[in-house]
Amino acid sequence: QEISVPSFDPSALASPLKKVPYLETPKGILSGSYTQARFVAGHNRAARLFGAVNGEKALVDSWCEFCEHELE
């Protein structure tokens, strides 16, 4: 499945949620880098980008939350 990733331009601020970055998918608009990363990682489960077992998934979630709250 192909994913549409818009390049940044001022018209991106006209997204339905008024947030940038946003990711337009066949099922709707996703905003938030953590949400978008989960969506993209889910397209190749074999890569295990978000962990293979609960402990790994929790560690990835922990780092994602840190980045979302401390770096963005």
CHARMM-style PDB file with segment names, atoms N, HN, CA, C and O in Angstrom:
ATOM      1  N   GLN     1       0.840  -1.174   0.000  1.00  0.00      PROA
ATOM      2  CA  GLN     1       0.000   0.000   0.000  1.00  0.00      PROA
ATOM      3  C   GLN     1       0.885   1.237   0.000  1.00  0.00      PROA
ATOM      4  O   GLN     1       1.842   1.324   0.769  1.00  0.00      PROA
ATOM      5  N   GLU     2       0.569   2.175  -0.848  1.00  0.00      PROA
ATOM      6  HN  GLU     2      -0.208   2.105  -1.473  1.00  0.00      PROA
ATOM      7  CA  GLU     2       1.356   3.386  -0.966  1.00  0.00      PROA
ATOM      8  C   GLU     2       0.922   4.413   0.070  1.00  0.00      PROA
ATOM      9  O   GLU     2      -0.264   4.538   0.374  1.00  0.00      PROA
ATOM     10  N   ILE     3       1.887   5.146   0.609  1.00  0.00      PROA
ATOM     11  HN  ILE     3       2.850   5.045   0.362  1.00  0.00      PROA
ATOM     12  CA  ILE     3       1.622   6.162   1.619  1.00  0.00      PROA
ATOM     13  C   ILE     3       1.934   7.525   1.023  1.00  0.00      PROA
ATOM     14  O   ILE     3       3.005   7.723   0.448  1.00  0.00      PROA
ATOM     15  N   SER     4       1.021   8.449   1.155  1.00  0.00      PROA
ATOM     16  HN  SER     4       0.152   8.288   1.622  1.00  0.00      PROA
ATOM     17  CA  SER     4       1.212   9.805   0.638  1.00  0.00      PROA
ATOM     18  C   SER     4       1.836  10.674   1.725  1.00  0.00      PROA
ATOM     19  O   SER     4       1.241  10.864   2.785  1.00  0.00      PROA
ATOM     20  N   VAL     5       3.027  11.200   1.469  1.00  0.00      PROA
ATOM     21  HN  VAL     5       3.511  11.046   0.607  1.00  0.00      PROA
ATOM     22  CA  VAL     5       3.707  12.055   2.435  1.00  0.00      PROA
ATOM     23  C   VAL     5       3.878  13.434   1.813  1.00  0.00      PROA
ATOM     24  O   VAL     5       4.680  13.610   0.895  1.00  0.00      PROA
ATOM     25  N   PRO     6       3.126  14.411   2.310  1.00  0.00      PROA
ATOM     26  CA  PRO     6       3.240  15.751   1.721  1.00  0.00      PROA
ATOM     27  C   PRO     6       4.544  16.425   2.125  1.00  0.00      PROA
ATOM     28  O   PRO     6       4.997  16.266   3.258  1.00  0.00      PROA
ATOM     29  N   SER     7       5.149  17.173   1.215  1.00  0.00      PROA
ATOM     30  HN  SER     7       4.781  17.302   0.295  1.00  0.00      PROA
ATOM     31  CA  SER     7       6.306  17.978   1.582  1.00  0.00      PROA
ATOM     32  C   SER     7       5.775  19.232   2.274  1.00  0.00      PROA
ATOM     33  O   SER     7       4.622  19.617   2.079  1.00  0.00      PROA
ATOM     34  N   PHE     8       6.611  19.855   3.069  1.00  0.00      PROA
ATOM     35  HN  PHE     8       7.548  19.543   3.227  1.00  0.00      PROA
ATOM     36  CA  PHE     8       6.129  21.017   3.804  1.00  0.00      PROA
ATOM     37  C   PHE     8       5.950  22.215   2.884  1.00  0.00      PROA
ATOM     38  O   PHE     8       6.836  22.561   2.102  1.00  0.00      PROA
ATOM     39  N   ASP     9       4.818  22.818   2.994  1.00  0.00      PROA
ATOM     40  HN  ASP     9       4.099  22.536   3.629  1.00  0.00      PROA
ATOM     41  CA  ASP     9       4.567  24.123   2.396  1.00  0.00      PROA
ATOM     42  C   ASP     9       3.470  24.773   3.222  1.00  0.00      PROA
ATOM     43  O   ASP     9       2.738  24.075   3.924  1.00  0.00      PROA
ATOM     44  N   PRO    10       3.341  26.066   3.155  1.00  0.00      PROA
ATOM     45  CA  PRO    10       2.357  26.758   4.001  1.00  0.00      PROA
ATOM     46  C   PRO    10       0.933  26.236   3.859  1.00  0.00      PROA
ATOM     47  O   PRO    10       0.146  26.328   4.801  1.00  0.00      PROA
ATOM     48  N   SER    11       0.597  25.698   2.711  1.00  0.00      PROA
ATOM     49  HN  SER    11       1.237  25.624   1.946  1.00  0.00      PROA
ATOM     50  CA  SER    11      -0.764  25.184   2.550  1.00  0.00      PROA
ATOM     51  C   SER    11      -1.009  23.955   3.415  1.00  0.00      PROA
ATOM     52  O   SER    11      -2.157  23.565   3.625  1.00  0.00      PROA
ATOM     53  N   ALA    12       0.067  23.337   3.923  1.00  0.00      PROA
ATOM     54  HN  ALA    12       1.000  23.654   3.753  1.00  0.00      PROA
ATOM     55  CA  ALA    12      -0.092  22.191   4.817  1.00  0.00      PROA
ATOM     56  C   ALA    12      -0.820  22.597   6.091  1.00  0.00      PROA
ATOM     57  O   ALA    12      -1.460  21.769   6.739  1.00  0.00      PROA
ATOM     58  N   LEU    13      -0.721  23.866   6.443  1.00  0.00      PROA
ATOM     59  HN  LEU    13      -0.201  24.539   5.917  1.00  0.00      PROA
ATOM     60  CA  LEU    13      -1.424  24.353   7.633  1.00  0.00      PROA
ATOM     61  C   LEU    13      -2.931  24.313   7.437  1.00  0.00      PROA
ATOM     62  O   LEU    13      -3.696  24.486   8.386  1.00  0.00      PROA
ATOM     63  N   ALA    14      -3.348  24.086   6.206  1.00  0.00      PROA
ATOM     64  HN  ALA    14      -2.726  23.945   5.435  1.00  0.00      PROA
ATOM     65  CA  ALA    14      -4.767  23.987   5.914  1.00  0.00      PROA
ATOM     66  C   ALA    14      -5.266  22.555   6.088  1.00  0.00      PROA
ATOM     67  O   ALA    14      -6.396  22.248   5.707  1.00  0.00      PROA
ATOM     68  N   SER    15      -4.433  21.665   6.666  1.00  0.00      PROA
ATOM     69  HN  SER    15      -3.515  21.915   6.976  1.00  0.00      PROA
ATOM     70  CA  SER    15      -4.877  20.298   6.904  1.00  0.00      PROA
ATOM     71  C   SER    15      -6.107  20.330   7.806  1.00  0.00      PROA
ATOM     72  O   SER    15      -6.277  21.271   8.581  1.00  0.00      PROA
ATOM     73  N   PRO    16      -6.956  19.329   7.717  1.00  0.00      PROA
ATOM     74  CA  PRO    16      -8.193  19.342   8.514  1.00  0.00      PROA
ATOM     75  C   PRO    16      -7.960  19.511  10.019  1.00  0.00      PROA
ATOM     76  O   PRO    16      -8.803  20.080  10.713  1.00  0.00      PROA
ATOM     77  N   LEU    17      -6.833  19.024  10.525  1.00  0.00      PROA
ATOM     78  HN  LEU    17      -6.148  18.562   9.962  1.00  0.00      PROA
ATOM     79  CA  LEU    17      -6.570  19.124  11.962  1.00  0.00      PROA
ATOM     80  C   LEU    17      -5.742  20.346  12.326  1.00  0.00      PROA
ATOM     81  O   LEU    17      -5.475  20.587  13.504  1.00  0.00      PROA
ATOM     82  N   LYS    18      -5.326  21.134  11.309  1.00  0.00      PROA
ATOM     83  HN  LYS    18      -5.543  20.939  10.352  1.00  0.00      PROA
ATOM     84  CA  LYS    18      -4.510  22.335  11.514  1.00  0.00      PROA
ATOM     85  C   LYS    18      -3.187  22.026  12.203  1.00  0.00      PROA
ATOM     86  O   LYS    18      -2.684  22.832  12.985  1.00  0.00      PROA
ATOM     87  N   LYS    19      -2.619  20.840  11.908  1.00  0.00      PROA
ATOM     88  HN  LYS    19      -3.027  20.185  11.272  1.00  0.00      PROA
ATOM     89  CA  LYS    19      -1.353  20.442  12.512  1.00  0.00      PROA
ATOM     90  C   LYS    19      -0.387  19.998  11.430  1.00  0.00      PROA
ATOM     91  O   LYS    19      -0.788  19.416  10.423  1.00  0.00      PROA
ATOM     92  N   VAL    20       0.887  20.277  11.648  1.00  0.00      PROA
ATOM     93  HN  VAL    20       1.213  20.750  12.467  1.00  0.00      PROA
ATOM     94  CA  VAL    20       1.941  19.805  10.769  1.00  0.00      PROA
ATOM     95  C   VAL    20       2.977  19.138  11.657  1.00  0.00      PROA
ATOM     96  O   VAL    20       3.211  19.667  12.744  1.00  0.00      PROA
ATOM     97  N   PRO    21       3.593  18.083  11.324  1.00  0.00      PROA
ATOM     98  CA  PRO    21       3.351  17.345  10.097  1.00  0.00      PROA
ATOM     99  C   PRO    21       2.065  16.528  10.196  1.00  0.00      PROA
ATOM    100  O   PRO    21       1.581  16.212  11.283  1.00  0.00      PROA
ATOM    101  N   TYR    22       1.539  16.204   9.035  1.00  0.00      PROA
ATOM    102  HN  TYR    22       1.932  16.461   8.152  1.00  0.00      PROA
ATOM    103  CA  TYR    22       0.400  15.310   8.988  1.00  0.00      PROA
ATOM    104  C   TYR    22       0.637  14.288   7.886  1.00  0.00      PROA
ATOM    105  O   TYR    22       1.415  14.524   6.962  1.00  0.00      PROA
ATOM    106  N   LEU    23      -0.031  13.169   7.993  1.00  0.00      PROA
ATOM    107  HN  LEU    23      -0.663  12.978   8.744  1.00  0.00      PROA
ATOM    108  CA  LEU    23       0.113  12.096   7.020  1.00  0.00      PROA
ATOM    109  C   LEU    23      -1.271  11.740   6.521  1.00  0.00      PROA
ATOM    110  O   LEU    23      -2.146  11.352   7.295  1.00  0.00      PROA
ATOM    111  N   GLU    24      -1.459  11.876   5.221  1.00  0.00      PROA
ATOM    112  HN  GLU    24      -0.748  12.191   4.592  1.00  0.00      PROA
ATOM    113  CA  GLU    24      -2.750  11.547   4.634  1.00  0.00      PROA
ATOM    114  C   GLU    24      -2.733  10.082   4.211  1.00  0.00      PROA
ATOM    115  O   GLU    24      -1.894   9.673   3.408  1.00  0.00      PROA
ATOM    116  N   THR    25      -3.661   9.295   4.752  1.00  0.00      PROA
ATOM    117  HN  THR    25      -4.342   9.627   5.405  1.00  0.00      PROA
ATOM    118  CA  THR    25      -3.761   7.872   4.442  1.00  0.00      PROA
ATOM    119  C   THR    25      -5.094   7.622   3.744  1.00  0.00      PROA
ATOM    120  O   THR    25      -5.959   8.499   3.735  1.00  0.00      PROA
ATOM    121  N   PRO    26      -5.268   6.451   3.168  1.00  0.00      PROA
ATOM    122  CA  PRO    26      -6.551   6.140   2.541  1.00  0.00      PROA
ATOM    123  C   PRO    26      -7.727   6.200   3.517  1.00  0.00      PROA
ATOM    124  O   PRO    26      -8.872   6.382   3.104  1.00  0.00      PROA
ATOM    125  N   LYS    27      -7.440   6.046   4.816  1.00  0.00      PROA
ATOM    126  HN  LYS    27      -6.510   5.898   5.151  1.00  0.00      PROA
ATOM    127  CA  LYS    27      -8.515   6.053   5.814  1.00  0.00      PROA
ATOM    128  C   LYS    27      -8.620   7.353   6.581  1.00  0.00      PROA
ATOM    129  O   LYS    27      -9.447   7.474   7.485  1.00  0.00      PROA
ATOM    130  N   GLY    28      -7.788   8.333   6.233  1.00  0.00      PROA
ATOM    131  HN  GLY    28      -7.116   8.234   5.499  1.00  0.00      PROA
ATOM    132  CA  GLY    28      -7.885   9.624   6.909  1.00  0.00      PROA
ATOM    133  C   GLY    28      -6.533  10.247   7.194  1.00  0.00      PROA
ATOM    134  O   GLY    28      -5.492   9.737   6.780  1.00  0.00      PROA
ATOM    135  N   ILE    29      -6.570  11.366   7.910  1.00  0.00      PROA
ATOM    136  HN  ILE    29      -7.416  11.781   8.246  1.00  0.00      PROA
ATOM    137  CA  ILE    29      -5.381  12.147   8.233  1.00  0.00      PROA
ATOM    138  C   ILE    29      -4.845  11.725   9.601  1.00  0.00      PROA
ATOM    139  O   ILE    29      -5.606  11.558  10.554  1.00  0.00      PROA
ATOM    140  N   LEU    30      -3.515  11.556   9.683  1.00  0.00      PROA
ATOM    141  HN  LEU    30      -2.897  11.693   8.909  1.00  0.00      PROA
ATOM    142  CA  LEU    30      -2.861  11.260  10.959  1.00  0.00      PROA
ATOM    143  C   LEU    30      -1.929  12.411  11.297  1.00  0.00      PROA
ATOM    144  O   LEU    30      -1.150  12.846  10.448  1.00  0.00      PROA
ATOM    145  N   SER    31      -1.997  12.907  12.518  1.00  0.00      PROA
ATOM    146  HN  SER    31      -2.630  12.553  13.208  1.00  0.00      PROA
ATOM    147  CA  SER    31      -1.049  13.924  12.958  1.00  0.00      PROA
ATOM    148  C   SER    31      -0.292  13.378  14.159  1.00  0.00      PROA
ATOM    149  O   SER    31      -0.749  12.447  14.822  1.00  0.00      PROA
ATOM    150  N   GLY    32       0.850  13.956  14.428  1.00  0.00      PROA
ATOM    151  HN  GLY    32       1.221  14.712  13.889  1.00  0.00      PROA
ATOM    152  CA  GLY    32       1.691  13.491  15.528  1.00  0.00      PROA
ATOM    153  C   GLY    32       2.729  12.502  15.033  1.00  0.00      PROA
ATOM    154  O   GLY    32       2.396  11.496  14.407  1.00  0.00      PROA
ATOM    155  N   SER    33       3.991  12.797  15.319  1.00  0.00      PROA
ATOM    156  HN  SER    33       4.261  13.614  15.828  1.00  0.00      PROA
ATOM    157  CA  SER    33       5.065  11.968  14.784  1.00  0.00      PROA
ATOM    158  C   SER    33       5.035  10.543  15.315  1.00  0.00      PROA
ATOM    159  O   SER    33       5.362   9.613  14.578  1.00  0.00      PROA
ATOM    160  N   TYR    34       4.653  10.343  16.574  1.00  0.00      PROA
ATOM    161  HN  TYR    34       4.387  11.099  17.173  1.00  0.00      PROA
ATOM    162  CA  TYR    34       4.587   8.993  17.147  1.00  0.00      PROA
ATOM    163  C   TYR    34       3.516   8.169  16.427  1.00  0.00      PROA
ATOM    164  O   TYR    34       3.748   7.011  16.077  1.00  0.00      PROA
ATOM    165  N   THR    35       2.368   8.758  16.214  1.00  0.00      PROA
ATOM    166  HN  THR    35       2.179   9.698  16.498  1.00  0.00      PROA
ATOM    167  CA  THR    35       1.269   8.088  15.509  1.00  0.00      PROA
ATOM    168  C   THR    35       1.679   7.740  14.088  1.00  0.00      PROA
ATOM    169  O   THR    35       1.407   6.640  13.608  1.00  0.00      PROA
ATOM    170  N   GLN    36       2.328   8.671  13.425  1.00  0.00      PROA
ATOM    171  HN  GLN    36       2.549   9.564  13.815  1.00  0.00      PROA
ATOM    172  CA  GLN    36       2.768   8.428  12.059  1.00  0.00      PROA
ATOM    173  C   GLN    36       3.831   7.344  11.999  1.00  0.00      PROA
ATOM    174  O   GLN    36       3.811   6.509  11.094  1.00  0.00      PROA
ATOM    175  N   ALA    37       4.758   7.345  12.950  1.00  0.00      PROA
ATOM    176  HN  ALA    37       4.773   8.023  13.685  1.00  0.00      PROA
ATOM    177  CA  ALA    37       5.801   6.313  12.987  1.00  0.00      PROA
ATOM    178  C   ALA    37       5.186   4.931  13.186  1.00  0.00      PROA
ATOM    179  O   ALA    37       5.586   3.975  12.522  1.00  0.00      PROA
ATOM    180  N   ARG    38       4.224   4.818  14.087  1.00  0.00      PROA
ATOM    181  HN  ARG    38       3.899   5.595  14.627  1.00  0.00      PROA
ATOM    182  CA  ARG    38       3.541   3.537  14.308  1.00  0.00      PROA
ATOM    183  C   ARG    38       2.844   3.068  13.033  1.00  0.00      PROA
ATOM    184  O   ARG    38       2.901   1.887  12.688  1.00  0.00      PROA
ATOM    185  N   PHE    39       2.193   3.987  12.341  1.00  0.00      PROA
ATOM    186  HN  PHE    39       2.147   4.946  12.622  1.00  0.00      PROA
ATOM    187  CA  PHE    39       1.473   3.651  11.117  1.00  0.00      PROA
ATOM    188  C   PHE    39       2.440   3.118  10.061  1.00  0.00      PROA
ATOM    189  O   PHE    39       2.194   2.075   9.457  1.00  0.00      PROA
ATOM    190  N   VAL    40       3.536   3.836   9.842  1.00  0.00      PROA
ATOM    191  HN  VAL    40       3.737   4.684  10.333  1.00  0.00      PROA
ATOM    192  CA  VAL    40       4.519   3.428   8.832  1.00  0.00      PROA
ATOM    193  C   VAL    40       5.177   2.099   9.231  1.00  0.00      PROA
ATOM    194  O   VAL    40       5.351   1.218   8.389  1.00  0.00      PROA
ATOM    195  N   ALA    41       5.538   1.956  10.494  1.00  0.00      PROA
ATOM    196  HN  ALA    41       5.397   2.672  11.178  1.00  0.00      PROA
ATOM    197  CA  ALA    41       6.174   0.713  10.953  1.00  0.00      PROA
ATOM    198  C   ALA    41       5.246  -0.478  10.800  1.00  0.00      PROA
ATOM    199  O   ALA    41       5.704  -1.597  10.569  1.00  0.00      PROA
ATOM    200  N   GLY    42       3.962  -0.253  10.926  1.00  0.00      PROA
ATOM    201  HN  GLY    42       3.590   0.656  11.114  1.00  0.00      PROA
ATOM    202  CA  GLY    42       2.989  -1.333  10.791  1.00  0.00      PROA
ATOM    203  C   GLY    42       2.886  -1.905   9.392  1.00  0.00      PROA
ATOM    204  O   GLY    42       2.329  -2.986   9.201  1.00  0.00      PROA
ATOM    205  N   HSD    43       3.417  -1.191   8.410  1.00  0.00      PROA
ATOM    206  HN  HSD    43       3.870  -0.313   8.565  1.00  0.00      PROA
ATOM    207  CA  HSD    43       3.366  -1.677   7.037  1.00  0.00      PROA
ATOM    208  C   HSD    43       4.418  -2.734   6.740  1.00  0.00      PROA
ATOM    209  O   HSD    43       4.342  -3.409   5.714  1.00  0.00      PROA
ATOM    210  N   ASN    44       5.400  -2.886   7.626  1.00  0.00      PROA
ATOM    211  HN  ASN    44       5.462  -2.337   8.459  1.00  0.00      PROA
ATOM    212  CA  ASN    44       6.405  -3.925   7.461  1.00  0.00      PROA
ATOM    213  C   ASN    44       6.666  -4.561   8.818  1.00  0.00      PROA
ATOM    214  O   ASN    44       7.666  -4.272   9.475  1.00  0.00      PROA
ATOM    215  N   ARG    45       5.763  -5.420   9.218  1.00  0.00      PROA
ATOM    216  HN  ARG    45       4.951  -5.655   8.684  1.00  0.00      PROA
ATOM    217  CA  ARG    45       5.862  -6.045  10.539  1.00  0.00      PROA
ATOM    218  C   ARG    45       7.139  -6.870  10.702  1.00  0.00      PROA
ATOM    219  O   ARG    45       7.635  -7.031  11.818  1.00  0.00      PROA
ATOM    220  N   ALA    46       7.670  -7.388   9.605  1.00  0.00      PROA
ATOM    221  HN  ALA    46       7.268  -7.257   8.698  1.00  0.00      PROA
ATOM    222  CA  ALA    46       8.887  -8.193   9.684  1.00  0.00      PROA
ATOM    223  C   ALA    46      10.078  -7.371  10.172  1.00  0.00      PROA
ATOM    224  O   ALA    46      11.013  -7.925  10.751  1.00  0.00      PROA
ATOM    225  N   ALA    47      10.056  -6.061   9.947  1.00  0.00      PROA
ATOM    226  HN  ALA    47       9.297  -5.611   9.477  1.00  0.00      PROA
ATOM    227  CA  ALA    47      11.157  -5.196  10.374  1.00  0.00      PROA
ATOM    228  C   ALA    47      11.177  -5.023  11.894  1.00  0.00      PROA
ATOM    229  O   ALA    47      12.220  -4.705  12.466  1.00  0.00      PROA
ATOM    230  N   ARG    48      10.049  -5.228  12.539  1.00  0.00      PROA
ATOM    231  HN  ARG    48       9.202  -5.486  12.074  1.00  0.00      PROA
ATOM    232  CA  ARG    48       9.927  -5.120  14.007  1.00  0.00      PROA
ATOM    233  C   ARG    48      10.435  -3.784  14.535  1.00  0.00      PROA
ATOM    234  O   ARG    48      11.138  -3.732  15.544  1.00  0.00      PROA
ATOM    235  N   LEU    49      10.079  -2.716  13.853  1.00  0.00      PROA
ATOM    236  HN  LEU    49       9.509  -2.758  13.033  1.00  0.00      PROA
ATOM    237  CA  LEU    49      10.540  -1.390  14.252  1.00  0.00      PROA
ATOM    238  C   LEU    49       9.994  -0.959  15.609  1.00  0.00      PROA
ATOM    239  O   LEU    49      10.584  -0.106  16.272  1.00  0.00      PROA
ATOM    240  N   PHE    50       8.893  -1.531  16.017  1.00  0.00      PROA
ATOM    241  HN  PHE    50       8.414  -2.224  15.479  1.00  0.00      PROA
ATOM    242  CA  PHE    50       8.315  -1.189  17.313  1.00  0.00      PROA
ATOM    243  C   PHE    50       8.380  -2.347  18.294  1.00  0.00      PROA
ATOM    244  O   PHE    50       7.549  -2.446  19.196  1.00  0.00      PROA
ATOM    245  N   GLY    51       9.363  -3.224  18.122  1.00  0.00      PROA
ATOM    246  HN  GLY    51      10.038  -3.144  17.389  1.00  0.00      PROA
ATOM    247  CA  GLY    51       9.574  -4.332  19.052  1.00  0.00      PROA
ATOM    248  C   GLY    51       8.814  -5.581  18.671  1.00  0.00      PROA
ATOM    249  O   GLY    51       7.760  -5.521  18.037  1.00  0.00      PROA
ATOM    250  N   ALA    52       9.372  -6.726  19.073  1.00  0.00      PROA
ATOM    251  HN  ALA    52      10.228  -6.775  19.588  1.00  0.00      PROA
ATOM    252  CA  ALA    52       8.769  -8.014  18.741  1.00  0.00      PROA
ATOM    253  C   ALA    52       7.999  -8.598  19.927  1.00  0.00      PROA
ATOM    254  O   ALA    52       7.017  -9.316  19.738  1.00  0.00      PROA
ATOM    255  N   VAL    53       8.438  -8.296  21.130  1.00  0.00      PROA
ATOM    256  HN  VAL    53       9.235  -7.712  21.283  1.00  0.00      PROA
ATOM    257  CA  VAL    53       7.783  -8.817  22.335  1.00  0.00      PROA
ATOM    258  C   VAL    53       7.439  -7.643  23.247  1.00  0.00      PROA
ATOM    259  O   VAL    53       7.918  -6.529  23.036  1.00  0.00      PROA
ATOM    260  N   ASN    54       6.620  -7.889  24.246  1.00  0.00      PROA
ATOM    261  HN  ASN    54       6.231  -8.795  24.417  1.00  0.00      PROA
ATOM    262  CA  ASN    54       6.119  -6.809  25.106  1.00  0.00      PROA
ATOM    263  C   ASN    54       7.219  -5.936  25.706  1.00  0.00      PROA
ATOM    264  O   ASN    54       7.085  -4.713  25.732  1.00  0.00      PROA
ATOM    265  N   GLY    55       8.300  -6.540  26.186  1.00  0.00      PROA
ATOM    266  HN  GLY    55       8.410  -7.533  26.165  1.00  0.00      PROA
ATOM    267  CA  GLY    55       9.387  -5.753  26.782  1.00  0.00      PROA
ATOM    268  C   GLY    55      10.003  -4.794  25.784  1.00  0.00      PROA
ATOM    269  O   GLY    55      10.269  -3.637  26.112  1.00  0.00      PROA
ATOM    270  N   GLU    56      10.233  -5.268  24.556  1.00  0.00      PROA
ATOM    271  HN  GLU    56      10.017  -6.207  24.289  1.00  0.00      PROA
ATOM    272  CA  GLU    56      10.794  -4.413  23.514  1.00  0.00      PROA
ATOM    273  C   GLU    56       9.806  -3.314  23.133  1.00  0.00      PROA
ATOM    274  O   GLU    56      10.192  -2.160  22.949  1.00  0.00      PROA
ATOM    275  N   LYS    57       8.537  -3.677  23.017  1.00  0.00      PROA
ATOM    276  HN  LYS    57       8.223  -4.614  23.167  1.00  0.00      PROA
ATOM    277  CA  LYS    57       7.516  -2.681  22.659  1.00  0.00      PROA
ATOM    278  C   LYS    57       7.432  -1.590  23.721  1.00  0.00      PROA
ATOM    279  O   LYS    57       7.308  -0.410  23.391  1.00  0.00      PROA
ATOM    280  N   ALA    58       7.499  -1.972  24.981  1.00  0.00      PROA
ATOM    281  HN  ALA    58       7.601  -2.930  25.249  1.00  0.00      PROA
ATOM    282  CA  ALA    58       7.439  -0.999  26.074  1.00  0.00      PROA
ATOM    283  C   ALA    58       8.643  -0.065  26.038  1.00  0.00      PROA
ATOM    284  O   ALA    58       8.504   1.135  26.275  1.00  0.00      PROA
ATOM    285  N   LEU    59       9.819  -0.604  25.745  1.00  0.00      PROA
ATOM    286  HN  LEU    59       9.932  -1.579  25.553  1.00  0.00      PROA
ATOM    287  CA  LEU    59      11.024   0.221  25.664  1.00  0.00      PROA
ATOM    288  C   LEU    59      10.914   1.224  24.514  1.00  0.00      PROA
ATOM    289  O   LEU    59      11.275   2.391  24.673  1.00  0.00      PROA
ATOM    290  N   VAL    60      10.427   0.785  23.377  1.00  0.00      PROA
ATOM    291  HN  VAL    60      10.134  -0.163  23.248  1.00  0.00      PROA
ATOM    292  CA  VAL    60      10.236   1.686  22.240  1.00  0.00      PROA
ATOM    293  C   VAL    60       9.211   2.759  22.604  1.00  0.00      PROA
ATOM    294  O   VAL    60       9.430   3.939  22.330  1.00  0.00      PROA
ATOM    295  N   ASP    61       8.101   2.364  23.215  1.00  0.00      PROA
ATOM    296  HN  ASP    61       7.924   1.405  23.438  1.00  0.00      PROA
ATOM    297  CA  ASP    61       7.076   3.328  23.628  1.00  0.00      PROA
ATOM    298  C   ASP    61       7.662   4.365  24.585  1.00  0.00      PROA
ATOM    299  O   ASP    61       7.363   5.555  24.487  1.00  0.00      PROA
ATOM    300  N   SER    62       8.492   3.902  25.503  1.00  0.00      PROA
ATOM    301  HN  SER    62       8.735   2.935  25.583  1.00  0.00      PROA
ATOM    302  CA  SER    62       9.101   4.797  26.477  1.00  0.00      PROA
ATOM    303  C   SER    62       9.967   5.858  25.792  1.00  0.00      PROA
ATOM    304  O   SER    62       9.899   7.036  26.144  1.00  0.00      PROA
ATOM    305  N   TRP    63      10.780   5.442  24.815  1.00  0.00      PROA
ATOM    306  HN  TRP    63      10.835   4.486  24.529  1.00  0.00      PROA
ATOM    307  CA  TRP    63      11.605   6.399  24.084  1.00  0.00      PROA
ATOM    308  C   TRP    63      10.755   7.337  23.227  1.00  0.00      PROA
ATOM    309  O   TRP    63      11.053   8.526  23.120  1.00  0.00      PROA
ATOM    310  N   CYS    64       9.715   6.810  22.629  1.00  0.00      PROA
ATOM    311  HN  CYS    64       9.472   5.844  22.717  1.00  0.00      PROA
ATOM    312  CA  CYS    64       8.837   7.653  21.808  1.00  0.00      PROA
ATOM    313  C   CYS    64       8.154   8.713  22.663  1.00  0.00      PROA
ATOM    314  O   CYS    64       8.041   9.867  22.249  1.00  0.00      PROA
ATOM    315  N   GLU    65       7.702   8.331  23.844  1.00  0.00      PROA
ATOM    316  HN  GLU    65       7.793   7.393  24.180  1.00  0.00      PROA
ATOM    317  CA  GLU    65       7.074   9.301  24.749  1.00  0.00      PROA
ATOM    318  C   GLU    65       8.076  10.352  25.190  1.00  0.00      PROA
ATOM    319  O   GLU    65       7.751  11.537  25.257  1.00  0.00      PROA
ATOM    320  N   PHE    66       9.305   9.918  25.493  1.00  0.00      PROA
ATOM    321  HN  PHE    66       9.569   8.955  25.439  1.00  0.00      PROA
ATOM    322  CA  PHE    66      10.344  10.881  25.867  1.00  0.00      PROA
ATOM    323  C   PHE    66      10.542  11.895  24.745  1.00  0.00      PROA
ATOM    324  O   PHE    66      10.551  13.102  24.985  1.00  0.00      PROA
ATOM    325  N   CYS    67      10.700  11.402  23.530  1.00  0.00      PROA
ATOM    326  HN  CYS    67      10.692  10.421  23.335  1.00  0.00      PROA
ATOM    327  CA  CYS    67      10.929  12.308  22.387  1.00  0.00      PROA
ATOM    328  C   CYS    67       9.743  13.236  22.173  1.00  0.00      PROA
ATOM    329  O   CYS    67       9.912  14.425  21.904  1.00  0.00      PROA
ATOM    330  N   GLU    68       8.546  12.684  22.294  1.00  0.00      PROA
ATOM    331  HN  GLU    68       8.408  11.718  22.512  1.00  0.00      PROA
ATOM    332  CA  GLU    68       7.352  13.496  22.068  1.00  0.00      PROA
ATOM    333  C   GLU    68       7.208  14.609  23.104  1.00  0.00      PROA
ATOM    334  O   GLU    68       6.824  15.727  22.763  1.00  0.00      PROA
ATOM    335  N   HSD    69       7.514  14.311  24.361  1.00  0.00      PROA
ATOM    336  HN  HSD    69       7.826  13.402  24.638  1.00  0.00      PROA
ATOM    337  CA  HSD    69       7.297  15.288  25.419  1.00  0.00      PROA
ATOM    338  C   HSD    69       8.505  16.175  25.697  1.00  0.00      PROA
ATOM    339  O   HSD    69       8.349  17.317  26.129  1.00  0.00      PROA
ATOM    340  N   GLU    70       9.703  15.662  25.452  1.00  0.00      PROA
ATOM    341  HN  GLU    70       9.830  14.734  25.101  1.00  0.00      PROA
ATOM    342  CA  GLU    70      10.902  16.422  25.798  1.00  0.00      PROA
ATOM    343  C   GLU    70      11.587  17.090  24.616  1.00  0.00      PROA
ATOM    344  O   GLU    70      12.294  18.082  24.791  1.00  0.00      PROA
ATOM    345  N   LEU    71      11.384  16.554  23.403  1.00  0.00      PROA
ATOM    346  HN  LEU    71      10.809  15.749  23.260  1.00  0.00      PROA
ATOM    347  CA  LEU    71      12.119  17.077  22.251  1.00  0.00      PROA
ATOM    348  C   LEU    71      11.266  17.839  21.260  1.00  0.00      PROA
ATOM    349  O   LEU    71      11.780  18.710  20.559  1.00  0.00      PROA
ATOM    350  N   GLU    72       9.978  17.541  21.178  1.00  0.00      PROA
ATOM    351  HN  GLU    72       9.560  16.834  21.747  1.00  0.00      PROA
ATOM    352  CA  GLU    72       9.147  18.220  20.173  1.00  0.00      PROA
ATOM    353  C   GLU    72       8.690  19.575  20.645  1.00  0.00      PROA
ATOM    354  OT1 GLU    72       7.984  20.275  19.920  1.00  0.00      PROA
TER     355      GLU     72
END
